[in-house]
Amino acid sequence: MPKPYKTPTNFPDAAKSSVAVIGSGFSGLSAAAYLAKAGYGVNVYEKNAEAGGRARQLIDNGYTFDMGPSWYWMPEVFEHFFNDFGYKAADFYELEQLDPGFTIVFGKDDVMNVPADYTALEALFESIEHGSARQLSLFLDEAGYKYQTGMNKLVHKPGLSLLEFADWDLIRGVFKLQVFTSFSKHVRRFFKDPRLITLMEFPVLFLGAMPEDTPALYSLMNYAGLKLGTWYPKGGFGKVIDGMKKVCEAQGVVFHTNSPVNHLHVENRQINKISTRYGDSSYDGVIAAADYHHVESQLLDAELRNYDEGYWDKRVMAPSSLIFYLGVTRKIEKLEHHTLFFDADLKLHAIEIYKDPQWPTKPLFYVCCPSKSDDGLAPEGHENLFILMPLAPGIEDTEALREEYFGLIMDRLEDYCSMDIRAALDYKKSYCVKDFTTDYNSFKGNAYGLANTLMQTAHLKPSIKNKKVKNLFYAGQLTVPGPGVPPSIISGKVSAQLLIQYLNKK
C-alpha cells in the first residue's frame, strides 16, 4: 500500500510545470496520476465534497451504496492502470468473480442465471436453442477479435485524425471489426430465441443506443461480460476510487474538493489561469475531465469553444437513469448480486429512450444487491438494493413521477421475490435527471455519456483536444474512447499523454 501523501504547500522541485485537472471521476484520477508520474505538479479540482464523480458512495443509516457504476468488467484495464505505477489492484481491494455473473428475469418462472464457467454457459445456451452452443463459440470468437483489436489498437488512439487508423492490422481487419454492420442484425445471424437475443443486446441498451443503430463492433462487450467475467470489488466501487486516489497522492497530486471551477482564462490561445470561488490559480495546462458540454458552455468564452449548442443538441445521448437506493431489514433470497428485469418489451423501452423520448410505458430495470456478496454494506440481516431504470436524457423529472415509477417497479420486484419489500424498508433515496445535472453538470442529465452510434464512434466523437486553446484537453465519457468505467480510465491516460506531448514541445 502506498503511504498517504501529505499535501504540500509547494510542488516538488522536480516538477516541470503545473497543470490542473477539472473533475475527479475515473478519467480525472487517471489523467492526474499519469501527469504527476511524468513530473508535473498536479492540482485536481472537484466540485463535490469527495472524489469519485459518478462513482461516489452514499453512506447512511448503516448502508453503503455505490451511487453509480456497479458492473466491474474488463478487469485488465484496472490492473494495467495500477501496474503503471508499480501496484496491483489487489494492493487496494479484493476482487471476487461473481457466479452467476448476472441473472435475467423474463418472467416469474422464466429466469436465466448466466454462469461464470464457459462450459456451463454453452450448456445453458444449448438448453434454450439447439445448436446455439456452437453459435455462441463462433460469435465470441469474432467478438474476441474485436475486443483484442479494440483494446490494443483502437481505444488508445486520440481520434484526432483518420490517419491514426492507417494501421495495416486495422485495415486488414476492417471487415472483421464490423463497424458498418448493425449490432441487431449481427446478433440475429447467430441466435433466434428472443431470450438469447436479449442477453446479447442488453449491454447496448444500458450503455449506448438502439441495437439497430449500434455498430456490431460493440459485440466486444459481450466478450468482456461472457468470457472475461463479471467481477465485484469488495467494499464497492468506492474502493477502486480510493485506490486510484491513493496512487495520485503517492505521486504528489493535490486535491481540492468543494471547489468548482467557474472560468478558464485564456491568453494567446493558452489557458494561463483558472478561477474558483477561492480565487485564481496559474497553470501551464488543463485537463477538463468534467462534463464536456459544461466546460465549453460555462467555463470558456464563446469564441474558444469547439462546438456550439446546435452541435450538442444533435448528439445522441446514452440514457439517464432513475435510481433508488434502498435499505431492507430482511434478506431477499430470490435476488442475485446483479438481476436484470427484462419481463417487458426491450424494443419499446429502447424506442422510448432514443426515438420517442418519454417515461417508459412498461420499463425494464436492473437491481443490484451487493450485500449478497459483501455483508459489510448493510447491517446484519439486512439487504442493500440499488435499482436502476434507464430513462431518456433531458426528460421531465418530478417527485411525483419518481414515486409513480417506484410503485411500478416495486410491484414487479415484489411479485418476483414473493415478498413485501416496501414494508421492510428502513432507507430510501431516489436519484434522477435533475440530480445528474446538479451534481455533475451533466448534459441533459445523462448518466452514461454519448450513445455508441456509428456517427459517434472514434474521430466522430467530440474532440479530445480543444482546437482553439492549445493547452486544453478533455477526458471522460463525452469524448474518446467512450462511455463506461474502463474507457474513462483510458481516456484520462490518453488526454494526459497529449498534454505532456504539448508541454514538452514548448
Short mmCIF file of C-alpha atoms in Angstrom, two decimals, residues 70-494:
data_model
loop_
_atom_site.label_atom_id
_atom_site.label_comp_id
_atom_site.label_asym_id
_atom_site.label_seq_id
_atom_site.Cartn_x
_atom_site.Cartn_y
_atom_site.Cartn_z
CA SER A 70 -21.74 -1.38 -10.25
CA TRP A 71 -20.52 -3.65 -13.08
CA TYR A 72 -16.80 -4.48 -12.96
CA TRP A 73 -15.94 -5.66 -16.46
CA MET A 74 -12.57 -5.65 -18.28
CA PRO A 75 -10.51 -6.20 -15.12
CA GLU A 76 -7.24 -5.96 -17.06
CA VAL A 77 -7.86 -2.22 -17.68
CA PHE A 78 -7.90 -1.57 -13.92
CA GLU A 79 -4.90 -3.85 -13.46
CA HIS A 80 -2.92 -2.05 -16.17
CA PHE A 81 -3.60 1.29 -14.52
CA PHE A 82 -2.25 0.16 -11.15
CA ASN A 83 0.66 -1.72 -12.77
CA ASP A 84 1.77 1.51 -14.48
CA PHE A 85 2.54 2.90 -11.00
CA GLY A 86 4.12 -0.19 -9.51
CA TYR A 87 1.00 -1.55 -7.81
CA LYS A 88 -1.60 -4.25 -8.28
CA ALA A 89 -5.35 -3.84 -7.91
CA ALA A 90 -5.05 -6.31 -5.01
CA ASP A 91 -2.99 -3.71 -3.12
CA PHE A 92 -6.16 -1.69 -2.75
CA TYR A 93 -9.16 -4.02 -2.90
CA GLU A 94 -10.15 -7.67 -3.18
CA LEU A 95 -11.81 -8.85 -6.40
CA GLU A 96 -14.40 -11.61 -6.47
CA GLN A 97 -15.72 -13.19 -9.65
CA LEU A 98 -19.50 -13.45 -9.44
CA ASP A 99 -21.23 -16.73 -10.21
CA PRO A 100 -23.75 -16.34 -11.66
CA GLY A 101 -22.28 -13.29 -13.30
CA PHE A 102 -25.79 -11.92 -13.57
CA THR A 103 -29.40 -13.06 -13.79
CA ILE A 104 -32.05 -12.10 -16.34
CA VAL A 105 -35.71 -12.33 -15.38
CA PHE A 106 -38.05 -12.84 -18.35
CA GLY A 107 -40.95 -13.83 -16.12
CA LYS A 108 -41.55 -15.08 -12.61
CA ASP A 109 -40.86 -18.65 -13.71
CA ASP A 110 -38.56 -17.85 -16.62
CA VAL A 111 -35.17 -16.92 -15.19
CA MET A 112 -31.72 -17.16 -16.78
CA ASN A 113 -28.70 -17.39 -14.46
CA VAL A 114 -25.62 -16.62 -16.56
CA PRO A 115 -22.81 -18.80 -15.18
CA ALA A 116 -19.18 -17.78 -14.81
CA ASP A 117 -17.96 -21.11 -16.21
CA TYR A 118 -17.88 -21.10 -20.01
CA THR A 119 -18.75 -24.80 -20.39
CA ALA A 120 -21.82 -24.22 -18.22
CA LEU A 121 -22.67 -21.17 -20.35
CA GLU A 122 -22.58 -23.30 -23.51
CA ALA A 123 -24.87 -25.82 -21.82
CA LEU A 124 -27.27 -23.02 -20.89
CA PHE A 125 -27.42 -21.76 -24.47
CA GLU A 126 -27.92 -25.28 -25.84
CA SER A 127 -30.78 -25.89 -23.39
CA ILE A 128 -32.57 -22.84 -24.77
CA GLU A 129 -31.85 -23.21 -28.50
CA HIS A 130 -30.48 -26.31 -30.20
CA GLY A 131 -27.13 -25.59 -31.87
CA SER A 132 -26.64 -22.30 -30.06
CA ALA A 133 -23.59 -23.51 -28.10
CA ARG A 134 -21.71 -23.76 -31.40
CA GLN A 135 -23.13 -20.40 -32.46
CA LEU A 136 -22.01 -18.86 -29.18
CA SER A 137 -18.47 -20.10 -29.78
CA LEU A 138 -18.45 -18.54 -33.27
CA PHE A 139 -19.97 -15.30 -32.01
CA LEU A 140 -17.45 -14.94 -29.19
CA ASP A 141 -14.54 -15.83 -31.45
CA GLU A 142 -15.48 -12.82 -33.59
CA ALA A 143 -16.15 -10.70 -30.51
CA GLY A 144 -12.78 -11.72 -29.07
CA TYR A 145 -11.00 -10.47 -32.19
CA LYS A 146 -12.85 -7.15 -31.87
CA TYR A 147 -12.02 -6.97 -28.18
CA GLN A 148 -8.31 -7.61 -28.66
CA THR A 149 -8.09 -5.26 -31.65
CA GLY A 150 -10.19 -2.63 -29.91
CA MET A 151 -8.24 -2.72 -26.66
CA ASN A 152 -4.81 -2.95 -28.30
CA LYS A 153 -5.33 -0.76 -31.37
CA LEU A 154 -8.38 1.49 -31.11
CA VAL A 155 -9.15 2.74 -27.61
CA HIS A 156 -5.75 4.34 -27.03
CA LYS A 157 -5.97 6.46 -30.17
CA PRO A 158 -6.90 10.12 -29.53
CA GLY A 159 -9.22 10.29 -32.54
CA LEU A 160 -7.65 13.48 -33.91
CA SER A 161 -7.21 12.24 -37.48
CA LEU A 162 -8.26 9.42 -39.78
CA LEU A 163 -4.56 8.81 -40.36
CA GLU A 164 -4.40 7.26 -36.87
CA PHE A 165 -6.25 4.31 -38.34
CA ALA A 166 -3.76 3.84 -41.20
CA ASP A 167 -2.54 0.72 -39.47
CA TRP A 168 -2.15 -2.41 -41.59
CA ASP A 169 -3.70 -4.67 -38.96
CA LEU A 170 -6.73 -2.38 -38.72
CA ILE A 171 -7.08 -2.03 -42.48
CA ARG A 172 -6.74 -5.78 -42.97
CA GLY A 173 -9.31 -6.45 -40.25
CA VAL A 174 -11.79 -3.65 -41.01
CA PHE A 175 -14.50 -6.06 -42.18
CA LYS A 176 -13.98 -8.33 -39.19
CA LEU A 177 -14.47 -5.32 -36.91
CA GLN A 178 -17.94 -4.80 -38.46
CA VAL A 179 -18.04 -1.06 -37.87
CA PHE A 180 -20.71 -0.69 -40.57
CA THR A 181 -22.86 -3.68 -39.59
CA SER A 182 -25.87 -3.31 -37.28
CA PHE A 183 -25.43 -4.93 -33.87
CA SER A 184 -29.06 -6.09 -34.01
CA LYS A 185 -28.63 -7.83 -37.37
CA HIS A 186 -25.33 -9.32 -36.26
CA VAL A 187 -26.83 -10.95 -33.17
CA ARG A 188 -29.75 -12.36 -35.17
CA ARG A 189 -27.34 -14.04 -37.58
CA PHE A 190 -26.36 -16.32 -34.70
CA PHE A 191 -29.41 -16.67 -32.46
CA LYS A 192 -33.17 -16.97 -32.92
CA ASP A 193 -34.52 -17.37 -29.40
CA PRO A 194 -35.61 -13.95 -28.07
CA ARG A 195 -34.10 -14.68 -24.65
CA LEU A 196 -30.64 -15.22 -26.12
CA ILE A 197 -31.02 -12.12 -28.28
CA THR A 198 -31.95 -10.10 -25.19
CA LEU A 199 -28.95 -11.46 -23.30
CA MET A 200 -26.67 -10.26 -26.09
CA GLU A 201 -28.36 -6.89 -26.59
CA PHE A 202 -28.79 -5.70 -23.00
CA PRO A 203 -25.35 -4.02 -22.63
CA VAL A 204 -26.11 -1.87 -25.67
CA LEU A 205 -29.41 -0.61 -24.24
CA PHE A 206 -27.94 0.24 -20.84
CA LEU A 207 -24.74 1.83 -22.16
CA GLY A 208 -25.42 3.20 -25.58
CA ALA A 209 -28.13 3.18 -28.20
CA MET A 210 -30.76 1.20 -30.07
CA PRO A 211 -29.22 -2.14 -31.10
CA GLU A 212 -30.24 -1.31 -34.68
CA ASP A 213 -28.13 1.86 -34.58
CA THR A 214 -25.09 0.41 -32.82
CA PRO A 215 -22.15 -0.98 -34.82
CA ALA A 216 -21.59 -4.72 -34.45
CA LEU A 217 -18.09 -3.75 -33.30
CA TYR A 218 -19.59 -3.47 -29.83
CA SER A 219 -20.10 -7.21 -29.57
CA LEU A 220 -16.71 -6.83 -27.87
CA MET A 221 -18.81 -6.01 -24.78
CA ASN A 222 -20.34 -9.50 -24.93
CA TYR A 223 -16.85 -10.94 -24.96
CA ALA A 224 -15.96 -8.84 -21.92
CA GLY A 225 -19.02 -9.95 -19.98
CA LEU A 226 -19.33 -13.59 -21.02
CA LYS A 227 -15.69 -14.62 -21.50
CA LEU A 228 -13.74 -12.35 -19.12
CA GLY A 229 -16.38 -12.47 -16.40
CA THR A 230 -18.30 -10.17 -14.11
CA TRP A 231 -16.37 -9.18 -11.01
CA TYR A 232 -17.02 -7.35 -7.77
CA PRO A 233 -14.54 -5.19 -5.81
CA LYS A 234 -15.16 -5.88 -2.11
CA GLY A 235 -16.40 -2.71 -0.48
CA GLY A 236 -17.84 -1.47 -3.76
CA PHE A 237 -16.58 0.82 -6.49
CA GLY A 238 -15.67 3.37 -3.86
CA LYS A 239 -12.67 1.15 -3.07
CA VAL A 240 -11.50 1.47 -6.68
CA ILE A 241 -11.77 5.26 -6.42
CA ASP A 242 -9.90 5.19 -3.09
CA GLY A 243 -7.13 3.12 -4.69
CA MET A 244 -6.76 5.44 -7.65
CA LYS A 245 -6.78 8.48 -5.38
CA LYS A 246 -4.01 6.94 -3.24
CA VAL A 247 -1.96 6.35 -6.38
CA CYS A 248 -2.42 10.02 -7.27
CA GLU A 249 -1.44 11.20 -3.79
CA ALA A 250 1.62 8.97 -3.80
CA GLN A 251 2.71 10.83 -6.96
CA GLY A 252 2.17 14.21 -5.28
CA VAL A 253 -1.25 15.16 -6.66
CA VAL A 254 -3.12 17.75 -4.59
CA PHE A 255 -6.92 17.53 -4.34
CA HIS A 256 -9.28 20.48 -3.86
CA THR A 257 -12.83 19.33 -3.05
CA ASN A 258 -15.87 21.61 -2.85
CA SER A 259 -14.01 23.65 -5.46
CA PRO A 260 -15.95 24.01 -8.70
CA VAL A 261 -14.07 25.83 -11.44
CA ASN A 262 -16.06 28.79 -12.75
CA HIS A 263 -13.85 30.20 -15.52
CA LEU A 264 -10.87 29.37 -17.70
CA HIS A 265 -8.74 32.41 -18.56
CA VAL A 266 -7.11 32.27 -21.99
CA GLU A 267 -4.38 34.49 -23.37
CA ASN A 268 -2.59 33.97 -26.70
CA ARG A 269 -4.58 30.76 -27.27
CA GLN A 270 -3.42 29.24 -23.98
CA ILE A 271 -5.07 28.87 -20.60
CA ASN A 272 -2.97 30.70 -18.05
CA LYS A 273 -5.35 30.80 -15.07
CA ILE A 274 -8.41 29.08 -13.70
CA SER A 275 -10.92 30.68 -11.34
CA THR A 276 -12.68 29.09 -8.38
CA ARG A 277 -14.53 30.74 -5.52
CA TYR A 278 -11.21 30.80 -3.69
CA GLY A 279 -9.55 32.93 -6.35
CA ASP A 280 -7.37 32.50 -9.43
CA SER A 281 -4.52 30.00 -9.90
CA SER A 282 -1.98 29.89 -12.72
CA TYR A 283 -1.32 26.73 -14.74
CA ASP A 284 0.57 25.63 -17.82
CA GLY A 285 -2.10 23.21 -19.00
CA VAL A 286 -5.55 21.84 -18.17
CA ILE A 287 -7.33 18.51 -18.49
CA ALA A 288 -11.10 19.02 -18.41
CA ALA A 289 -12.46 15.75 -17.03
CA ALA A 290 -15.75 17.34 -16.04
CA ASP A 291 -18.80 17.31 -18.33
CA TYR A 292 -17.53 18.39 -21.78
CA HIS A 293 -20.60 20.48 -22.63
CA HIS A 294 -20.47 22.26 -19.28
CA VAL A 295 -16.79 23.12 -19.69
CA GLU A 296 -17.40 24.51 -23.16
CA SER A 297 -20.62 26.39 -22.47
CA GLN A 298 -19.91 27.70 -18.96
CA LEU A 299 -16.14 27.91 -18.43
CA LEU A 300 -14.89 29.09 -21.84
CA ASP A 301 -15.70 32.26 -23.75
CA ALA A 302 -17.90 31.54 -26.78
CA GLU A 303 -15.19 32.08 -29.39
CA LEU A 304 -12.96 29.47 -27.73
CA ARG A 305 -15.41 26.57 -27.80
CA ASN A 306 -15.07 23.54 -30.04
CA TYR A 307 -18.82 23.24 -30.54
CA ASP A 308 -21.93 25.41 -30.40
CA GLU A 309 -25.28 24.49 -28.86
CA GLY A 310 -26.60 23.31 -32.21
CA TYR A 311 -23.91 20.64 -32.30
CA TRP A 312 -24.75 19.40 -28.82
CA ASP A 313 -28.49 19.35 -29.49
CA LYS A 314 -27.86 16.94 -32.38
CA ARG A 315 -25.83 14.48 -30.29
CA VAL A 316 -27.44 11.16 -29.48
CA MET A 317 -27.01 10.71 -25.75
CA ALA A 318 -26.86 7.47 -23.83
CA PRO A 319 -29.61 7.15 -21.22
CA SER A 320 -30.14 8.95 -18.00
CA SER A 321 -31.44 6.85 -15.12
CA LEU A 322 -33.97 6.76 -12.36
CA ILE A 323 -32.17 5.19 -9.40
CA PHE A 324 -33.39 4.12 -5.97
CA TYR A 325 -31.08 3.34 -3.06
CA LEU A 326 -32.98 1.09 -0.67
CA GLY A 327 -32.19 -0.41 2.71
CA VAL A 328 -34.23 -3.52 3.54
CA THR A 329 -34.49 -5.01 7.04
CA ARG A 330 -34.87 -8.57 5.73
CA LYS A 331 -32.85 -10.88 3.49
CA ILE A 332 -34.22 -11.38 -0.04
CA GLU A 333 -33.48 -14.94 -1.08
CA LYS A 334 -34.66 -14.64 -4.68
CA LEU A 335 -32.19 -11.95 -5.76
CA GLU A 336 -28.65 -12.44 -7.00
CA HIS A 337 -25.93 -9.77 -6.96
CA HIS A 338 -26.98 -8.49 -10.43
CA THR A 339 -30.56 -9.09 -11.63
CA LEU A 340 -31.94 -7.64 -14.88
CA PHE A 341 -35.72 -7.47 -15.24
CA PHE A 342 -36.47 -7.94 -18.93
CA ASP A 343 -40.03 -9.10 -18.34
CA ALA A 344 -41.19 -6.35 -20.71
CA ASP A 345 -40.63 -5.28 -24.32
CA LEU A 346 -36.96 -4.30 -24.73
CA LYS A 347 -37.56 -2.65 -28.11
CA LEU A 348 -40.42 -0.49 -26.81
CA HIS A 349 -38.34 0.74 -23.88
CA ALA A 350 -35.43 1.48 -26.25
CA ILE A 351 -37.72 3.48 -28.55
CA GLU A 352 -38.96 5.46 -25.55
CA ILE A 353 -35.37 6.34 -24.69
CA TYR A 354 -33.91 7.08 -28.12
CA LYS A 355 -36.66 7.66 -30.71
CA ASP A 356 -39.71 8.98 -28.88
CA PRO A 357 -38.36 10.26 -25.53
CA GLN A 358 -40.85 9.72 -22.72
CA TRP A 359 -41.20 7.98 -19.40
CA PRO A 360 -41.45 4.29 -20.36
CA THR A 361 -44.76 2.51 -20.81
CA LYS A 362 -43.52 -0.68 -19.17
CA PRO A 363 -39.92 -0.24 -18.07
CA LEU A 364 -37.06 -2.65 -17.97
CA PHE A 365 -34.97 -2.23 -14.84
CA TYR A 366 -31.90 -3.55 -13.06
CA VAL A 367 -31.45 -4.49 -9.40
CA CYS A 368 -28.07 -4.72 -7.73
CA CYS A 369 -27.99 -6.44 -4.35
CA PRO A 370 -24.29 -6.20 -3.37
CA SER A 371 -24.99 -7.33 0.18
CA LYS A 372 -25.31 -10.82 -1.37
CA SER A 373 -21.53 -10.72 -1.88
CA ASP A 374 -20.46 -8.27 0.80
CA ASP A 375 -22.08 -8.24 4.24
CA GLY A 376 -20.21 -5.07 5.16
CA LEU A 377 -22.54 -2.94 3.02
CA ALA A 378 -25.64 -3.34 5.20
CA PRO A 379 -26.50 -4.02 8.84
CA GLU A 380 -26.58 -7.70 9.80
CA GLY A 381 -29.65 -9.44 8.38
CA HIS A 382 -30.40 -6.53 6.03
CA GLU A 383 -30.07 -6.09 2.26
CA ASN A 384 -28.69 -3.21 0.25
CA LEU A 385 -30.57 -2.58 -3.03
CA PHE A 386 -29.63 -0.35 -5.94
CA ILE A 387 -32.44 -0.18 -8.52
CA LEU A 388 -31.87 1.48 -11.90
CA MET A 389 -34.31 2.19 -14.72
CA PRO A 390 -32.82 3.59 -17.98
CA LEU A 391 -34.55 6.80 -18.99
CA ALA A 392 -34.39 9.29 -21.83
CA PRO A 393 -31.99 12.18 -21.04
CA GLY A 394 -33.38 15.69 -20.75
CA ILE A 395 -36.81 14.43 -19.79
CA GLU A 396 -39.12 15.92 -17.15
CA ASP A 397 -38.16 14.83 -13.64
CA THR A 398 -40.58 15.32 -10.74
CA GLU A 399 -41.03 13.67 -7.35
CA ALA A 400 -44.49 12.54 -8.44
CA LEU A 401 -43.06 10.72 -11.49
CA ARG A 402 -40.31 9.15 -9.39
CA GLU A 403 -42.89 7.82 -6.95
CA GLU A 404 -45.17 6.57 -9.70
CA TYR A 405 -42.36 4.53 -11.21
CA PHE A 406 -41.16 3.37 -7.81
CA GLY A 407 -44.58 1.81 -7.40
CA LEU A 408 -44.48 0.18 -10.86
CA ILE A 409 -41.01 -1.25 -10.28
CA MET A 410 -41.69 -2.46 -6.76
CA ASP A 411 -44.92 -4.19 -7.79
CA ARG A 412 -42.95 -6.33 -10.23
CA LEU A 413 -39.96 -6.83 -7.93
CA GLU A 414 -42.14 -7.87 -5.01
CA ASP A 415 -44.15 -10.25 -7.21
CA TYR A 416 -40.94 -11.89 -8.41
CA CYS A 417 -39.49 -12.13 -4.88
CA SER A 418 -42.84 -13.15 -3.31
CA MET A 419 -42.12 -10.61 -0.58
CA ASP A 420 -43.47 -7.27 0.63
CA ILE A 421 -40.20 -5.37 0.34
CA ARG A 422 -41.73 -1.94 0.86
CA ALA A 423 -42.93 -2.95 4.30
CA ALA A 424 -39.33 -3.79 5.24
CA LEU A 425 -37.68 -0.56 4.08
CA ASP A 426 -35.68 1.45 6.58
CA TYR A 427 -33.88 3.59 4.00
CA LYS A 428 -34.92 5.08 0.66
CA LYS A 429 -33.39 7.72 -1.58
CA SER A 430 -34.08 8.48 -5.24
CA TYR A 431 -31.74 9.92 -7.87
CA CYS A 432 -32.67 11.06 -11.37
CA VAL A 433 -32.17 13.55 -14.21
CA LYS A 434 -32.15 16.66 -12.02
CA ASP A 435 -29.57 15.15 -9.67
CA PHE A 436 -27.19 14.20 -12.50
CA THR A 437 -27.42 17.79 -13.71
CA THR A 438 -26.95 19.34 -10.26
CA ASP A 439 -24.15 17.06 -9.03
CA TYR A 440 -22.15 16.57 -12.24
CA ASN A 441 -23.28 19.40 -14.55
CA SER A 442 -24.32 16.51 -16.76
CA PHE A 443 -25.58 17.48 -20.22
CA LYS A 444 -29.33 16.78 -20.30
CA GLY A 445 -28.85 14.84 -17.08
CA ASN A 446 -27.31 11.90 -18.93
CA ALA A 447 -25.85 9.07 -16.86
CA TYR A 448 -23.55 7.38 -19.39
CA GLY A 449 -22.31 9.95 -21.93
CA LEU A 450 -22.71 9.66 -25.70
CA ALA A 451 -24.53 6.81 -27.38
CA ASN A 452 -22.28 4.39 -29.27
CA THR A 453 -23.70 5.05 -32.74
CA LEU A 454 -21.69 4.82 -35.96
CA MET A 455 -21.64 8.62 -36.34
CA GLN A 456 -20.36 8.97 -32.77
CA THR A 457 -17.50 6.49 -32.95
CA ALA A 458 -13.73 7.19 -32.85
CA HIS A 459 -12.82 10.51 -34.52
CA LEU A 460 -16.54 11.37 -34.86
CA LYS A 461 -16.85 11.88 -31.09
CA PRO A 462 -16.27 15.35 -29.58
CA SER A 463 -12.56 16.06 -29.92
CA ILE A 464 -10.23 15.23 -27.04
CA LYS A 465 -8.30 18.40 -27.94
CA ASN A 466 -9.56 21.97 -27.87
CA LYS A 467 -8.92 23.27 -31.38
CA LYS A 468 -8.58 26.91 -30.29
CA VAL A 469 -6.83 26.61 -26.93
CA LYS A 470 -3.50 24.83 -27.30
CA ASN A 471 -3.08 23.56 -23.73
CA LEU A 472 -6.63 22.36 -23.06
CA PHE A 473 -7.59 18.70 -23.47
CA TYR A 474 -10.73 16.79 -22.49
CA ALA A 475 -11.30 13.43 -20.85
CA GLY A 476 -14.29 11.33 -19.89
CA GLN A 477 -17.37 9.72 -21.34
CA LEU A 478 -18.24 12.51 -23.81
CA THR A 479 -15.01 12.11 -25.77
CA VAL A 480 -12.86 9.16 -26.92
CA PRO A 481 -12.94 6.26 -26.37
CA GLY A 482 -16.49 6.45 -24.94
CA PRO A 483 -18.83 5.59 -22.06
CA GLY A 484 -18.11 3.13 -19.27
CA VAL A 485 -15.55 2.91 -16.48
CA PRO A 486 -12.66 1.21 -18.36
CA PRO A 487 -12.93 3.62 -21.34
CA SER A 488 -12.92 6.56 -18.91
CA ILE A 489 -9.70 5.33 -17.28
CA ILE A 490 -8.14 5.02 -20.74
CA SER A 491 -9.47 8.45 -21.74
CA GLY A 492 -7.64 10.05 -18.82
CA LYS A 493 -4.39 8.39 -19.83
CA VAL A 494 -4.69 9.44 -23.47
#
